[in-house]
Amino acid sequence: MPGNLLQQALEEIQKADTTTALKDVEVKYMGRSGQITELLKTLKDLSPEEKRSKGQEIQTLKTGFTEAYSTRERYLQKAEIDAKLKAEFFDITLNEINPTRSLQAGTIHPLSRMQREVEQLFAEMGFQIADGPEVESEYYNFEALNIPSHHPARDMQDTFFLDHPKDEKHGHLLLRTHTSPVQIRMMEKHGAPLRIIIPGRVFRYEATDATHDSTFNQIEGLFIDKGIGLAQLKGVMNEFLQRFFGESDIKVRFRPGYFPFVEPGIEMDMLWKRGNHSKWLEVVGAGMIHPNVLKAGGLDPDQYQGWAFGFGLTRMAMLKYGIDDIRHLHSNDLRFLNQF
Ligand code: PHE
């Protein structure tokens, strides 16, 4: 009898073609007064021997039912989900049509974008783009740039030193305070002539305020060849600033400035016009590369000359977009970033 019951139950399980129909089969056999449940109830009136053999039969019946049931259940559930997915119309244009939903696409950070823009402009003028380490040695950051250890100019740039043993030749490790050490690395590696820009992050141990941050981005320029003078520097910077700011009548002027790695050293100012007032802003440090620096880079100063410049990309970005606080640029505040 239980054999037939199982047979019959299995057939019904196979016939059930929805999960709801399958549930009904379960109630019919395993529910509170289901057929298998009823069989179990009869056990209590049997003798111990009968109980044992009958009990085993019913157990086999139950197991057979449960296995078939769960296999069928999984099958039906999957089929139902598949059918639902197939029936669902997925409108990929929904975001454009429905104004209450907007696509949140990521964008390139304004500083990175500006850096690419600057790279592009200089590339068009024949400059290559170079790179150097952010963790530098005292040698490259200072010594080789004509700033010996007791030179007062070391204090012009407050430095983060790394807690690391001092090296015989290269001194302590530090976070580079400017991109100028890459000048030496490039001369050592490629010799002359050189026409490169070096964008990069630099670090200064300074209190931060609206115009100073302890991390900022610089662009270094380096032009080394035979018979180079400051006239080309003025021409290149003029061209660059006009293109970068998209204004054709940008004026620049040179003033003497002091940096140990250039001689003569100059500060370049840009005439900044807004509405009908204008003022000179100091934007670039530059000069003819000091003979000691050329020598440190392995070049002969009697053969080669060159100029170098350095400016703050961060500062240029602030001028171009009228950003009043440098700290916004590293805050990752979406209210700020979304404006770009
Ligand atoms: N390295 C200097 C600074 O960070 C800028 C500079 C670069 C000046 C090259 C002259 C030549 O202030």
CSV table of C-alpha atoms and ligand atoms in Angstrom, one decimal:
chain,number,residue,atom,x,y,z
A,1,MET,CA,0.0,0.0,0.0
A,2,PRO,CA,2.7,2.6,0.9
A,3,GLY,CA,4.5,1.7,-2.4
A,4,ASN,CA,1.4,2.7,-4.4
A,5,LEU,CA,1.0,5.8,-2.3
A,6,LEU,CA,4.5,6.9,-3.1
A,7,GLN,CA,4.0,6.1,-6.8
A,8,GLN,CA,0.8,8.2,-6.9
A,9,ALA,CA,2.4,11.1,-4.9
A,10,LEU,CA,5.4,11.2,-7.3
A,11,GLU,CA,3.2,11.3,-10.3
A,12,GLU,CA,1.3,14.2,-8.8
A,13,ILE,CA,4.5,16.0,-8.0
A,14,GLN,CA,5.6,15.7,-11.6
A,15,LYS,CA,2.3,16.9,-12.8
A,16,ALA,CA,2.3,20.1,-10.7
A,17,ASP,CA,3.4,22.8,-13.0
A,18,THR,CA,3.4,25.8,-10.7
A,19,THR,CA,4.9,26.2,-7.2
A,20,THR,CA,1.3,26.8,-6.0
A,21,ALA,CA,0.1,23.5,-7.4
A,22,LEU,CA,3.1,21.8,-5.9
A,23,LYS,CA,2.3,23.3,-2.5
A,24,ASP,CA,-1.2,21.7,-2.8
A,25,VAL,CA,0.4,18.3,-3.3
A,26,GLU,CA,2.5,18.8,-0.2
A,27,VAL,CA,-0.6,19.6,1.8
A,28,LYS,CA,-2.4,16.6,0.4
A,29,TYR,CA,0.3,14.2,1.6
A,30,MET,CA,2.3,15.8,4.3
A,31,GLY,CA,-0.2,18.4,5.7
A,32,ARG,CA,-1.9,18.0,9.1
A,33,SER,CA,-4.3,15.5,7.8
A,34,GLY,CA,-2.3,14.5,4.8
A,35,GLN,CA,-2.2,10.9,3.6
A,36,ILE,CA,1.3,10.2,4.8
A,37,THR,CA,0.6,12.0,8.1
A,38,GLU,CA,-2.5,9.9,8.6
A,39,LEU,CA,-0.4,6.7,8.1
A,40,LEU,CA,2.0,7.8,10.7
A,41,LYS,CA,-0.9,8.3,13.1
A,42,THR,CA,-1.9,4.6,12.8
A,43,LEU,CA,1.5,3.5,14.1
A,44,LYS,CA,0.5,4.1,17.7
A,45,ASP,CA,-2.0,1.3,17.7
A,46,LEU,CA,0.4,-1.3,16.5
A,47,SER,CA,2.5,-3.9,18.4
A,48,PRO,CA,6.2,-3.0,18.9
A,49,GLU,CA,7.4,-5.4,16.1
A,50,GLU,CA,4.8,-4.1,13.6
A,51,LYS,CA,5.6,-0.6,14.6
A,52,ARG,CA,9.3,-1.1,13.7
A,53,SER,CA,8.7,-2.5,10.2
A,54,LYS,CA,5.7,-0.3,9.4
A,55,GLY,CA,7.6,2.7,10.8
A,56,GLN,CA,10.6,2.0,8.5
A,57,GLU,CA,8.2,1.7,5.4
A,58,ILE,CA,6.6,5.1,6.2
A,59,GLN,CA,10.0,6.6,6.7
A,60,THR,CA,11.1,5.5,3.3
A,61,LEU,CA,7.9,6.9,1.9
A,62,LYS,CA,8.5,10.2,3.5
A,63,THR,CA,12.1,10.5,2.3
A,64,GLY,CA,11.0,9.6,-1.2
A,65,PHE,CA,8.4,12.2,-1.2
A,66,THR,CA,10.6,15.0,0.2
A,67,GLU,CA,13.4,14.4,-2.2
A,68,ALA,CA,11.1,14.4,-5.3
A,69,TYR,CA,9.3,17.4,-3.8
A,70,SER,CA,12.4,19.6,-3.4
A,71,THR,CA,13.8,18.7,-6.8
A,72,ARG,CA,10.6,19.7,-8.4
A,73,GLU,CA,10.3,22.8,-6.3
A,74,ARG,CA,13.7,24.1,-7.3
A,75,TYR,CA,12.9,23.4,-11.0
A,76,LEU,CA,9.6,25.3,-10.8
A,77,GLN,CA,11.1,28.2,-8.9
A,78,LYS,CA,13.8,28.7,-11.5
A,79,ALA,CA,11.3,28.3,-14.4
A,80,GLU,CA,9.1,31.0,-12.8
A,81,ILE,CA,11.9,33.4,-12.3
A,82,ASP,CA,13.1,32.9,-15.9
A,83,ALA,CA,9.6,33.5,-17.2
A,84,LYS,CA,9.3,36.7,-15.1
A,85,LEU,CA,12.7,38.0,-16.4
A,86,LYS,CA,11.7,37.2,-19.9
A,87,ALA,CA,8.4,39.1,-19.5
A,88,GLU,CA,10.1,42.1,-18.0
A,89,PHE,CA,10.7,44.9,-20.5
A,90,PHE,CA,14.0,46.6,-19.6
A,91,ASP,CA,14.1,50.1,-21.0
A,92,ILE,CA,17.7,51.2,-21.2
A,93,THR,CA,16.7,54.7,-22.2
A,94,LEU,CA,14.7,55.2,-19.0
A,95,ASN,CA,17.3,57.4,-17.4
A,96,GLU,CA,17.1,59.9,-20.2
A,97,ILE,CA,13.4,59.9,-20.5
A,98,ASN,CA,12.6,60.1,-16.9
A,99,PRO,CA,13.8,63.5,-15.5
A,100,THR,CA,13.6,62.4,-11.9
A,101,ARG,CA,16.4,59.9,-12.4
A,102,SER,CA,19.8,61.0,-13.3
A,103,LEU,CA,22.9,59.0,-14.3
A,104,GLN,CA,25.7,59.5,-11.8
A,105,ALA,CA,28.7,59.3,-14.1
A,106,GLY,CA,32.2,59.8,-12.7
A,107,THR,CA,34.4,62.5,-14.1
A,108,ILE,CA,38.1,63.2,-14.0
A,109,HIS,CA,39.2,65.3,-11.0
A,110,PRO,CA,39.7,69.0,-12.0
A,111,LEU,CA,43.4,68.9,-11.1
A,112,SER,CA,44.1,65.8,-13.2
A,113,ARG,CA,42.2,67.4,-16.1
A,114,MET,CA,44.2,70.6,-15.8
A,115,GLN,CA,47.4,68.6,-15.7
A,116,ARG,CA,46.5,66.8,-18.9
A,117,GLU,CA,45.6,70.1,-20.5
A,118,VAL,CA,49.0,71.6,-19.5
A,119,GLU,CA,50.8,68.5,-20.8
A,120,GLN,CA,48.9,68.8,-24.1
A,121,LEU,CA,49.8,72.4,-24.5
A,122,PHE,CA,53.5,71.9,-23.9
A,123,ALA,CA,53.5,68.7,-26.0
A,124,GLU,CA,52.3,70.9,-28.9
A,125,MET,CA,55.3,73.1,-28.4
A,126,GLY,CA,57.7,70.1,-28.6
A,127,PHE,CA,58.1,69.3,-24.9
A,128,GLN,CA,58.2,65.7,-23.6
A,129,ILE,CA,56.7,64.7,-20.3
A,130,ALA,CA,58.8,63.3,-17.5
A,131,ASP,CA,58.2,61.9,-14.1
A,132,GLY,CA,60.2,61.4,-10.9
A,133,PRO,CA,59.7,60.0,-7.4
A,134,GLU,CA,57.8,61.8,-4.7
A,135,VAL,CA,60.0,60.3,-2.0
A,136,GLU,CA,63.4,61.9,-2.7
A,137,SER,CA,66.8,62.2,-1.2
A,138,GLU,CA,68.4,65.3,0.3
A,139,TYR,CA,70.9,65.0,-2.5
A,140,TYR,CA,68.5,65.4,-5.4
A,141,ASN,CA,66.1,67.7,-3.6
A,142,PHE,CA,68.8,70.1,-2.4
A,143,GLU,CA,72.5,69.3,-2.8
A,144,ALA,CA,72.5,68.7,-6.6
A,145,LEU,CA,70.4,71.8,-7.0
A,146,ASN,CA,73.2,73.9,-5.5
A,147,ILE,CA,71.6,74.1,-2.0
A,148,PRO,CA,74.3,72.7,0.4
A,149,SER,CA,73.2,71.6,3.8
A,150,HIS,CA,73.9,74.8,5.7
A,151,HIS,CA,72.6,77.0,3.0
A,152,PRO,CA,69.9,79.3,4.3
A,153,ALA,CA,67.7,78.5,1.3
A,154,ARG,CA,67.0,75.1,2.8
A,155,ASP,CA,64.6,77.0,5.1
A,156,MET,CA,62.7,78.5,2.2
A,157,GLN,CA,61.0,75.1,1.8
A,158,ASP,CA,60.0,73.4,5.0
A,159,THR,CA,60.5,69.8,4.5
A,160,PHE,CA,58.9,66.5,5.7
A,161,PHE,CA,61.8,64.1,6.5
A,162,LEU,CA,61.3,60.4,6.6
A,163,ASP,CA,62.3,58.4,9.6
A,164,HIS,CA,64.9,56.3,7.8
A,165,PRO,CA,68.7,55.8,8.1
A,166,LYS,CA,70.8,58.4,6.4
A,167,ASP,CA,72.6,57.3,3.2
A,168,GLU,CA,76.4,58.2,2.8
A,169,LYS,CA,75.9,59.9,-0.6
A,170,HIS,CA,72.3,60.8,-0.8
A,171,GLY,CA,71.6,61.9,2.8
A,172,HIS,CA,68.2,61.6,4.4
A,173,LEU,CA,65.0,60.6,2.6
A,174,LEU,CA,62.3,63.2,2.4
A,175,LEU,CA,59.1,64.2,0.5
A,176,ARG,CA,60.2,66.3,-2.4
A,177,THR,CA,59.5,70.0,-1.8
A,178,HIS,CA,59.5,70.8,-5.5
A,179,THR,CA,59.7,69.0,-8.9
A,180,SER,CA,63.2,70.5,-9.6
A,181,PRO,CA,65.1,67.3,-8.4
A,182,VAL,CA,63.7,65.6,-11.5
A,183,GLN,CA,65.9,68.1,-13.5
A,184,ILE,CA,69.0,66.3,-12.2
A,185,ARG,CA,67.5,62.8,-12.8
A,186,MET,CA,66.7,63.6,-16.4
A,187,MET,CA,70.1,65.1,-17.1
A,188,GLU,CA,71.8,62.1,-15.6
A,189,LYS,CA,69.6,59.7,-17.6
A,190,HIS,CA,69.2,61.4,-20.9
A,191,GLY,CA,72.0,64.0,-21.2
A,192,ALA,CA,71.4,67.0,-23.5
A,193,PRO,CA,69.6,68.4,-25.3
A,194,LEU,CA,66.4,68.2,-23.2
A,195,ARG,CA,63.0,69.8,-23.6
A,196,ILE,CA,60.7,68.4,-21.0
A,197,ILE,CA,58.0,69.3,-18.5
A,198,ILE,CA,57.7,67.5,-15.2
A,199,PRO,CA,54.3,67.5,-13.6
A,200,GLY,CA,54.0,66.2,-10.1
A,201,ARG,CA,52.9,66.4,-6.5
A,202,VAL,CA,55.1,68.2,-4.0
A,203,PHE,CA,55.0,68.5,-0.2
A,204,ARG,CA,55.7,71.2,2.3
A,205,TYR,CA,55.7,71.2,6.0
A,206,GLU,CA,53.5,74.2,6.4
A,207,ALA,CA,50.3,75.3,8.2
A,208,THR,CA,47.4,75.2,5.7
A,209,ASP,CA,45.2,78.1,4.9
A,210,ALA,CA,43.2,79.3,1.9
A,211,THR,CA,46.2,79.7,-0.2
A,212,HIS,CA,48.7,77.1,1.2
A,213,ASP,CA,48.3,73.4,1.4
A,214,SER,CA,50.9,70.9,2.5
A,215,THR,CA,50.4,69.0,-0.7
A,216,PHE,CA,50.2,70.7,-4.1
A,217,ASN,CA,51.0,70.1,-7.7
A,218,GLN,CA,53.8,71.7,-9.7
A,219,ILE,CA,54.8,71.8,-13.3
A,220,GLU,CA,58.5,72.0,-13.9
A,221,GLY,CA,59.9,73.0,-17.3
A,222,LEU,CA,63.4,72.3,-18.6
A,223,PHE,CA,65.0,73.4,-21.8
A,224,ILE,CA,68.7,72.5,-22.3
A,225,ASP,CA,70.6,73.0,-25.6
A,226,LYS,CA,73.5,75.0,-27.1
A,227,GLY,CA,73.0,78.7,-27.1
A,228,ILE,CA,69.8,79.0,-25.1
A,229,GLY,CA,68.7,82.3,-23.7
A,230,LEU,CA,65.9,83.8,-21.7
A,231,ALA,CA,64.1,85.1,-24.7
A,232,GLN,CA,62.7,81.6,-25.6
A,233,LEU,CA,61.5,81.3,-22.0
A,234,LYS,CA,59.5,84.4,-22.3
A,235,GLY,CA,58.1,83.3,-25.6
A,236,VAL,CA,57.1,79.8,-24.4
A,237,MET,CA,55.5,81.1,-21.2
A,238,ASN,CA,53.6,83.7,-23.1
A,239,GLU,CA,52.3,81.2,-25.5
A,240,PHE,CA,51.4,78.7,-22.8
A,241,LEU,CA,49.5,81.2,-20.6
A,242,GLN,CA,47.5,82.6,-23.5
A,243,ARG,CA,46.4,79.1,-24.5
A,244,PHE,CA,45.8,78.0,-21.0
A,245,PHE,CA,43.6,80.9,-20.0
A,246,GLY,CA,42.2,81.3,-23.5
A,247,GLU,CA,43.0,84.9,-23.7
A,248,SER,CA,45.1,86.5,-26.4
A,249,ASP,CA,46.4,89.6,-24.6
A,250,ILE,CA,48.0,88.1,-21.6
A,251,LYS,CA,51.1,90.0,-20.6
A,252,VAL,CA,54.1,88.7,-18.7
A,253,ARG,CA,57.0,90.4,-17.1
A,254,PHE,CA,60.3,89.3,-15.6
A,255,ARG,CA,61.6,90.5,-12.2
A,256,PRO,CA,64.8,89.3,-10.6
A,257,GLY,CA,64.2,86.5,-8.1
A,258,TYR,CA,66.4,84.2,-6.1
A,259,PHE,CA,66.6,80.4,-6.4
A,260,PRO,CA,70.0,78.8,-5.8
A,261,PHE,CA,69.7,76.5,-8.8
A,262,VAL,CA,69.4,79.3,-11.4
A,263,GLU,CA,71.5,82.3,-12.3
A,264,PRO,CA,70.1,84.7,-13.1
A,265,GLY,CA,66.9,83.8,-11.3
A,266,ILE,CA,63.7,85.4,-12.2
A,267,GLU,CA,60.1,85.7,-11.0
A,268,MET,CA,57.6,85.9,-13.8
A,269,ASP,CA,54.4,87.9,-13.3
A,270,MET,CA,51.3,87.7,-15.3
A,271,LEU,CA,49.0,90.7,-15.8
A,272,TRP,CA,45.6,89.4,-14.5
A,273,LYS,CA,42.6,91.3,-15.8
A,274,ARG,CA,39.1,90.9,-14.3
A,275,GLY,CA,36.5,93.4,-15.5
A,276,ASN,CA,38.2,96.8,-15.7
A,277,HIS,CA,40.9,96.3,-13.1
A,278,SER,CA,44.1,94.4,-13.5
A,279,LYS,CA,47.0,93.5,-11.3
A,280,TRP,CA,50.4,91.7,-11.7
A,281,LEU,CA,50.4,88.3,-10.1
A,282,GLU,CA,53.5,86.3,-9.4
A,283,VAL,CA,53.0,82.9,-11.1
A,284,VAL,CA,56.3,81.3,-12.2
A,285,GLY,CA,59.8,80.9,-10.8
A,286,ALA,CA,62.5,80.5,-13.4
A,287,GLY,CA,66.0,81.3,-14.6
A,288,MET,CA,69.0,80.1,-16.4
A,289,ILE,CA,70.2,76.8,-15.0
A,290,HIS,CA,73.1,77.4,-12.6
A,291,PRO,CA,76.4,75.9,-13.9
A,292,ASN,CA,76.7,73.8,-10.7
A,293,VAL,CA,73.4,72.2,-11.5
A,294,LEU,CA,74.4,71.3,-15.0
A,295,LYS,CA,77.6,69.8,-13.6
A,296,ALA,CA,75.7,67.8,-11.0
A,297,GLY,CA,73.6,66.4,-13.9
A,298,GLY,CA,76.8,65.4,-15.7
A,299,LEU,CA,76.7,68.2,-18.4
A,300,ASP,CA,79.4,70.6,-19.4
A,301,PRO,CA,78.3,74.2,-18.7
A,302,ASP,CA,80.7,75.5,-21.3
A,303,GLN,CA,78.9,73.4,-23.9
A,304,TYR,CA,75.3,73.5,-22.8
A,305,GLN,CA,73.0,76.2,-21.4
A,306,GLY,CA,69.4,76.0,-20.5
A,307,TRP,CA,66.5,77.5,-18.5
A,308,ALA,CA,64.1,76.0,-16.1
A,309,PHE,CA,60.8,77.2,-14.7
A,310,GLY,CA,58.5,75.9,-12.0
A,311,PHE,CA,54.9,76.9,-11.3
A,312,GLY,CA,52.0,75.7,-9.1
A,313,LEU,CA,49.4,73.9,-11.2
A,314,THR,CA,47.1,74.2,-8.2
A,315,ARG,CA,47.5,78.0,-8.2
A,316,MET,CA,46.9,78.2,-12.0
A,317,ALA,CA,43.8,76.2,-11.5
A,318,MET,CA,42.6,78.5,-8.8
A,319,LEU,CA,43.1,81.6,-11.0
A,320,LYS,CA,41.5,80.0,-14.1
A,321,TYR,CA,38.4,78.9,-12.3
A,322,GLY,CA,38.2,81.5,-9.6
A,323,ILE,CA,38.6,79.0,-6.7
A,324,ASP,CA,39.1,80.9,-3.5
A,325,ASP,CA,40.3,78.1,-1.2
A,326,ILE,CA,43.1,75.7,-2.2
A,327,ARG,CA,41.8,73.1,0.3
A,328,HIS,CA,38.7,72.5,-1.9
A,329,LEU,CA,40.9,70.8,-4.4
A,330,HIS,CA,41.8,67.9,-2.1
A,331,SER,CA,38.6,67.8,-0.1
A,332,ASN,CA,36.8,65.4,-2.4
A,333,ASP,CA,33.6,67.3,-1.6
A,334,LEU,CA,31.1,66.4,-4.4
A,335,ARG,CA,29.4,69.8,-4.1
A,336,PHE,CA,32.7,71.3,-5.2
A,337,LEU,CA,33.7,68.7,-7.7
A,338,ASN,CA,30.4,68.6,-9.4
A,339,GLN,CA,30.9,72.2,-10.6
A,340,PHE,CA,33.5,71.0,-13.1
B,1,PHE,N1,61.5,74.9,-7.6
B,1,PHE,C1,61.1,76.2,-7.4
B,1,PHE,C2,60.0,76.3,-6.3
B,1,PHE,O1,59.4,75.3,-6.1
B,1,PHE,C3,60.6,76.8,-8.7
B,1,PHE,C4,61.6,77.0,-9.8
B,1,PHE,C5,61.8,76.0,-10.7
B,1,PHE,C6,62.4,78.1,-9.8
B,1,PHE,C7,62.8,76.1,-11.7
B,1,PHE,C8,63.4,78.3,-10.8
B,1,PHE,C9,63.5,77.3,-11.7
B,1,PHE,O2,59.8,77.3,-5.7
